[in-house]
Short mmCIF file of N, CA, C and O in Angstrom, two decimals:
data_model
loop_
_atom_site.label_atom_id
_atom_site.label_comp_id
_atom_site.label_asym_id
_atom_site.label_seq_id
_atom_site.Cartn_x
_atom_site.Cartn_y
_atom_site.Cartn_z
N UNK A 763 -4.45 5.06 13.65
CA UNK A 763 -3.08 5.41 13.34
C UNK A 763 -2.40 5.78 14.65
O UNK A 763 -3.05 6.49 15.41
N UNK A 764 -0.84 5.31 15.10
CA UNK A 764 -0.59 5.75 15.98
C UNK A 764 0.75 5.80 15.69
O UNK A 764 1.42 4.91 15.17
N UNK A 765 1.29 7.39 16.23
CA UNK A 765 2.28 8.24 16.05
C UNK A 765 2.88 8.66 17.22
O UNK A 765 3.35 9.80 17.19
N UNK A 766 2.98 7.85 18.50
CA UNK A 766 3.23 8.50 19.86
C UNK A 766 4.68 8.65 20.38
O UNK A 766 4.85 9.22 21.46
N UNK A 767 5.37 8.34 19.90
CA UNK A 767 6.53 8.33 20.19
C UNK A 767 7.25 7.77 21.23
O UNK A 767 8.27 8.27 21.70
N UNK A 768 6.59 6.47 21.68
CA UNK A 768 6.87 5.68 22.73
C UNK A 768 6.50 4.22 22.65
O UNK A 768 5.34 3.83 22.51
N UNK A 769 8.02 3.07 22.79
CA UNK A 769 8.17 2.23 22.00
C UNK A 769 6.96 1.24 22.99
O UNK A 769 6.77 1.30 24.20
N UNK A 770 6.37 0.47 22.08
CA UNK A 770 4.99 -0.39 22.39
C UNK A 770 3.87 0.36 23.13
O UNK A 770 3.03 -0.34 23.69
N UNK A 771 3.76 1.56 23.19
CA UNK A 771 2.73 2.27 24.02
C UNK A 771 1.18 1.33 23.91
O UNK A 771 0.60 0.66 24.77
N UNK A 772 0.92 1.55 22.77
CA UNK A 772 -0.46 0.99 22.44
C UNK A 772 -0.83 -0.77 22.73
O UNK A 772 -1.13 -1.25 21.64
N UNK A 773 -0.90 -1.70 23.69
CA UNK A 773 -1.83 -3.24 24.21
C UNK A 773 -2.70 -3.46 22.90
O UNK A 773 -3.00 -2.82 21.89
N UNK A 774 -2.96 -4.88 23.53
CA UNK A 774 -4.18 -5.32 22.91
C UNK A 774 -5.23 -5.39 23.61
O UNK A 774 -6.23 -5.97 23.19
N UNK A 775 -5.13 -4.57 25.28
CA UNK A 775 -6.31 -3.50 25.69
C UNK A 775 -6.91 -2.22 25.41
O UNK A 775 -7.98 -1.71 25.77
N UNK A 776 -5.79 -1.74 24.55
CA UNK A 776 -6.36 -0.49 23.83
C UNK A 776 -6.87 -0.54 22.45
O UNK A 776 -7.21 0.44 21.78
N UNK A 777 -6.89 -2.01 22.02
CA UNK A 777 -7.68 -1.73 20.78
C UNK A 777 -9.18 -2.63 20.38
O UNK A 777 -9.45 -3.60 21.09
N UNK A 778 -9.80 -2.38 19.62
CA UNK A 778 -11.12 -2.48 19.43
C UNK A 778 -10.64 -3.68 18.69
O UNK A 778 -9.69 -3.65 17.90
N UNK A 779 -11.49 -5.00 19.04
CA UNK A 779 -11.20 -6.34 18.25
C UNK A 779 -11.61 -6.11 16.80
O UNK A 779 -12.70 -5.58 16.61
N UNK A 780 -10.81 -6.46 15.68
CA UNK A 780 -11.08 -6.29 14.43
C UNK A 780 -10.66 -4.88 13.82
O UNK A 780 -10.77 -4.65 12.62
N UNK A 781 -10.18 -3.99 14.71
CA UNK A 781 -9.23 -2.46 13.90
C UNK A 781 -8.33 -3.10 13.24
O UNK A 781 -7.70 -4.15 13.31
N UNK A 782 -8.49 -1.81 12.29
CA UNK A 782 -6.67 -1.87 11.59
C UNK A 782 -5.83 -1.01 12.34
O UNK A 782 -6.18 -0.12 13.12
N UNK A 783 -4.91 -1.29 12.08
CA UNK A 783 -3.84 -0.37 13.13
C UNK A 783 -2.81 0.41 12.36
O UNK A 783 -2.31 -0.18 11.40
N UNK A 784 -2.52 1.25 12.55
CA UNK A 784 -1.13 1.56 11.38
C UNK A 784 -0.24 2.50 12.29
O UNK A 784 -0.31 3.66 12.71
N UNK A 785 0.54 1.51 12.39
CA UNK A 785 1.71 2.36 13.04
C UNK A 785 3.01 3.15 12.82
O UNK A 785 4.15 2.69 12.88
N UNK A 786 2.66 4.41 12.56
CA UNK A 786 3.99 5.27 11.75
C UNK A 786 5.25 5.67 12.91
O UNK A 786 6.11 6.52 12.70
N UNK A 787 5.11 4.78 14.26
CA UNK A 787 6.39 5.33 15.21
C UNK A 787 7.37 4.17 14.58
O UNK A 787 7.32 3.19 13.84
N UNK A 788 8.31 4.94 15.37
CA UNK A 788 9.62 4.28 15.22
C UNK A 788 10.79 4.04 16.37
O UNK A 788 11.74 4.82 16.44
N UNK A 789 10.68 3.15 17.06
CA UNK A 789 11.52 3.51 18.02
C UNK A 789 12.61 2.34 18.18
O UNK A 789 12.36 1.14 18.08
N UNK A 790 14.20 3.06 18.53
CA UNK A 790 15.29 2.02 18.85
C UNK A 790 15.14 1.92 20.28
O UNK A 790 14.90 2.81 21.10
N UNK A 791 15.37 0.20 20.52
CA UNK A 791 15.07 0.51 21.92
C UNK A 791 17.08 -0.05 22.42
O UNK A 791 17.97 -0.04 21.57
N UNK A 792 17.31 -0.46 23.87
CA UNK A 792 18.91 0.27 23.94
C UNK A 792 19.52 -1.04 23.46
O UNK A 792 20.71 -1.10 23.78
N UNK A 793 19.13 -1.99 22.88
CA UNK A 793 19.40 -3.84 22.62
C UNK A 793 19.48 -3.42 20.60
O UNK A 793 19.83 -4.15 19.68
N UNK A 794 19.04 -2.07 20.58
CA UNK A 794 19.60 -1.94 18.93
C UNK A 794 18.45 -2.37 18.37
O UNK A 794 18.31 -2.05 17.19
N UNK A 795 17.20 -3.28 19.11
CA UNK A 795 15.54 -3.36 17.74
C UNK A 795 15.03 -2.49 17.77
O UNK A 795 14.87 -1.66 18.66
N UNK A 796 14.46 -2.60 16.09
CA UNK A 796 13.67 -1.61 15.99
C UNK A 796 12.19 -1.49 16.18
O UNK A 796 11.77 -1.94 15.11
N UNK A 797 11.20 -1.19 16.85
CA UNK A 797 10.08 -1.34 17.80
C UNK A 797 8.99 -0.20 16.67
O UNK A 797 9.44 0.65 15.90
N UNK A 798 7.92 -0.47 16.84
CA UNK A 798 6.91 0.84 16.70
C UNK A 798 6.29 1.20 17.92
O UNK A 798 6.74 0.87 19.02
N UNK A 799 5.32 1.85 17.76
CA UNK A 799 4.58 2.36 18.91
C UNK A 799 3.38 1.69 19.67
O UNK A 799 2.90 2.02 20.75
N UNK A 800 2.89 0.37 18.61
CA UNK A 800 2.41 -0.34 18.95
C UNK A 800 2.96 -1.94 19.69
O UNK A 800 3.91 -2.45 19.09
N UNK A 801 2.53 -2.56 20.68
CA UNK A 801 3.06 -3.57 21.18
C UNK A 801 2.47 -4.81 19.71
O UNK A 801 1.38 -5.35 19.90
N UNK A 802 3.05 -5.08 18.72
CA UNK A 802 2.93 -5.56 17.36
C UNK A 802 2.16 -7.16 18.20
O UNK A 802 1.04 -7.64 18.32
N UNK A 803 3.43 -7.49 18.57
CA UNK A 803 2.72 -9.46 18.76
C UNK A 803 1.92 -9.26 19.96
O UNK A 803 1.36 -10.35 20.09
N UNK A 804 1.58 -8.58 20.80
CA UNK A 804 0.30 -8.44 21.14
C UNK A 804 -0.92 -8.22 21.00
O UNK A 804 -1.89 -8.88 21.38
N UNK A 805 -0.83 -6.77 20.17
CA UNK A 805 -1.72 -6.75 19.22
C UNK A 805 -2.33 -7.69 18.33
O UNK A 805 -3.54 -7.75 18.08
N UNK A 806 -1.45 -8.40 17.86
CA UNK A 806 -1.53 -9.63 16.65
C UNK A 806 -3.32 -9.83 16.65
O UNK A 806 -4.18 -9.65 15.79
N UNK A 807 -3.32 -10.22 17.91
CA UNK A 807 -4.64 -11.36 18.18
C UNK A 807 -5.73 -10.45 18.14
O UNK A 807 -6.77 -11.06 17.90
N UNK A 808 -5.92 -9.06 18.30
CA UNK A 808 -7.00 -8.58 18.36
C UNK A 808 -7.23 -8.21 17.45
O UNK A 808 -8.26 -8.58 16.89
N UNK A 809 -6.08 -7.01 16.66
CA UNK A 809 -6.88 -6.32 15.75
C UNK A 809 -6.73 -7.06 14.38
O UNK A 809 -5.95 -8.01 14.32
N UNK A 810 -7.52 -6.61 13.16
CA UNK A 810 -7.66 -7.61 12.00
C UNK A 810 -6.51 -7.71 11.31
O UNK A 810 -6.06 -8.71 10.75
N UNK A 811 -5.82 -6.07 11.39
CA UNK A 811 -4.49 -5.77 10.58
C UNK A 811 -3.59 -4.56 11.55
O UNK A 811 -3.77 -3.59 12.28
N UNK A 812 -2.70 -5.26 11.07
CA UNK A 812 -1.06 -4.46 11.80
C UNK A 812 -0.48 -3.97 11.03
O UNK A 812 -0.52 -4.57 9.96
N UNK A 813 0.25 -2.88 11.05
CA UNK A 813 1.51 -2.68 10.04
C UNK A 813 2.48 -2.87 10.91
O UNK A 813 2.34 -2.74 12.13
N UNK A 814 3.76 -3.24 10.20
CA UNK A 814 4.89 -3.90 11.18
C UNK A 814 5.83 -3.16 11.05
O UNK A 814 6.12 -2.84 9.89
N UNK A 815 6.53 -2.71 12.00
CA UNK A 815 7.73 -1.78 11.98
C UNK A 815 9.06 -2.72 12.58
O UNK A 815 9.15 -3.44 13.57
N UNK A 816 10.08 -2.36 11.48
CA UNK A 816 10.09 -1.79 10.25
C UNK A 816 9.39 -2.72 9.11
O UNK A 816 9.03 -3.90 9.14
N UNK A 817 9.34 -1.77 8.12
CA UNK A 817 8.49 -2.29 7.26
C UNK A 817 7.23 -2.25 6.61
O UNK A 817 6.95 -2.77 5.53
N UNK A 818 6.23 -1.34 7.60
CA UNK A 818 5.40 -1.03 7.06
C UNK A 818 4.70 -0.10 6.48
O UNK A 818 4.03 -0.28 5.46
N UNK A 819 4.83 1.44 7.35
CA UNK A 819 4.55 2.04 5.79
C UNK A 819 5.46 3.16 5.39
O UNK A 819 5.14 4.25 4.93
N UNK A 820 6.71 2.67 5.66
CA UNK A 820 8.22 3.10 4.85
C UNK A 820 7.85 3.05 3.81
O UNK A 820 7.34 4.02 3.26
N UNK A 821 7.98 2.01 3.29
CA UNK A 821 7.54 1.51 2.13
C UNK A 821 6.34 2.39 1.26
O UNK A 821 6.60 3.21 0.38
N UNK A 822 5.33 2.11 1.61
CA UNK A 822 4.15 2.90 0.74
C UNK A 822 4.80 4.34 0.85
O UNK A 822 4.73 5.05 -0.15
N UNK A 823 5.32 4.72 1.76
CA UNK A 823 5.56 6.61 2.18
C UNK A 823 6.63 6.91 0.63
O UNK A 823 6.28 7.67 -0.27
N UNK A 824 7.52 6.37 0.64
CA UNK A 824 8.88 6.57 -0.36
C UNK A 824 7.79 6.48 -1.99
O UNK A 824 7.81 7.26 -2.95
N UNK A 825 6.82 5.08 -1.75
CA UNK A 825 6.07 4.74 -3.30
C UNK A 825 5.58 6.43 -3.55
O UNK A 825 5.91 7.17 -4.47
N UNK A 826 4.81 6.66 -2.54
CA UNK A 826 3.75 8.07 -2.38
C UNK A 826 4.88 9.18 -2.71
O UNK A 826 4.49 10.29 -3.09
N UNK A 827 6.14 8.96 -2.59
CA UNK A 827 6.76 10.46 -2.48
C UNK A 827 7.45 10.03 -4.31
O UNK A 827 7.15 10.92 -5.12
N UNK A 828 7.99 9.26 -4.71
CA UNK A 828 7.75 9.17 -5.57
C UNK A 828 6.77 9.95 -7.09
O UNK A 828 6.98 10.75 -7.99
N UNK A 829 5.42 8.89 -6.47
CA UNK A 829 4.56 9.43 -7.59
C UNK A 829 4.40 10.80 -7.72
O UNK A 829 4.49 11.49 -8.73
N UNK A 830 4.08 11.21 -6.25
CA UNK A 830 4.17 13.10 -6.36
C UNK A 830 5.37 13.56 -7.21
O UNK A 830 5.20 14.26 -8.21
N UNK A 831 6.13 13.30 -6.94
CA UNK A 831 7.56 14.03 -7.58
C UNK A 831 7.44 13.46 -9.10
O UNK A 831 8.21 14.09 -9.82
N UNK A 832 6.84 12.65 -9.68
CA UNK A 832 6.84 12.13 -11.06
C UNK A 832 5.68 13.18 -11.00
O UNK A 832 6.10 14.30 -11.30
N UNK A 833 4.67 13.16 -10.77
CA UNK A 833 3.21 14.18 -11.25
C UNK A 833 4.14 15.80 -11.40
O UNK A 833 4.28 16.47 -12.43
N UNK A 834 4.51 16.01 -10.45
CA UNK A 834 5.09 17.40 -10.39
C UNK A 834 5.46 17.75 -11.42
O UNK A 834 4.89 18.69 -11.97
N UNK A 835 6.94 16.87 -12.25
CA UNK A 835 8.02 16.93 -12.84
C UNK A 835 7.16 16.75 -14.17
O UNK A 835 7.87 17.19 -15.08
N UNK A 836 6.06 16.35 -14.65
CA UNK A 836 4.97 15.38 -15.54
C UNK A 836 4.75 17.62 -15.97
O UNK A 836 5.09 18.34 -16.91
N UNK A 837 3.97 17.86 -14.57
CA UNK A 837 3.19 19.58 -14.40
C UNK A 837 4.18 20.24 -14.98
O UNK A 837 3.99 20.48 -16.18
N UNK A 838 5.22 20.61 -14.51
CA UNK A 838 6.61 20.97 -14.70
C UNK A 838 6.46 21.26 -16.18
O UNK A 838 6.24 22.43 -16.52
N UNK A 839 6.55 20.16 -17.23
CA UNK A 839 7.39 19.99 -18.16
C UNK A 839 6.09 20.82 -19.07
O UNK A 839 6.20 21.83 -19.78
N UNK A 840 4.79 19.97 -18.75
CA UNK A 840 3.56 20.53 -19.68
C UNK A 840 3.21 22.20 -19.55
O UNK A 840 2.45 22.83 -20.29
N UNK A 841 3.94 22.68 -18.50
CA UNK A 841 3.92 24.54 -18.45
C UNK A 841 4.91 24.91 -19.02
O UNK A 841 4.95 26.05 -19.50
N UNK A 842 6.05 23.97 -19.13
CA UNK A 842 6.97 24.58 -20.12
C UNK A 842 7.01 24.51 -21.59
O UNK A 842 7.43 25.33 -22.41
N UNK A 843 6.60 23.58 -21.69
CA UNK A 843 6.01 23.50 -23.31
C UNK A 843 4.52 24.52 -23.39
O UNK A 843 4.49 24.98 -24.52
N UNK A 844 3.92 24.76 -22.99
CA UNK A 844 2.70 25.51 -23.13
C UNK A 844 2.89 27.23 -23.22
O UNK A 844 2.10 27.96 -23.82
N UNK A 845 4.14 27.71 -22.46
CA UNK A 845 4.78 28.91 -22.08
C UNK A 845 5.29 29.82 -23.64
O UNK A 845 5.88 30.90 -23.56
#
């Protein structure tokens, strides 16, 4: 997982052939794209899997915040009926 806060920090010298990679940075660079923290199409070739920014785990994060807030609201309701 890499969270560094610096747009393409991470090569496809820094990674182990066949990792997954998951990259939760986010960076604008001054041309207005949006970049992660990993160098993505470099990476490509080494590791087995990328997550792609944007796009990659926006997505699952919002699904995940979601279900919590449905479980909660689910807890919520069954203490109020039980009360």
């Amino acid at each position: 997982m890499v969270a560094a806060g610096k747009p393409r920090l991470v090569t496809a010298a820094m990674v182990k052939p066949g990792a997954v990679v998951i990259d939760v940075g986010i960076n604008r660079l001054p041309d207005g794209k949006l970049v992660g923290d990993v160098d993505y199409p470099g990476v490509l070739g080494t590791a087995a899997r990328v997550t792609p920014v944007p796009g990659g785990v926006g997505p699952m994060t919002i699904a995940m915040l979601l279900e919590n807030t449905i479980a909660s609201a689910e807890r919520a309701l069954a203490a109020s009926q039980s009360a």
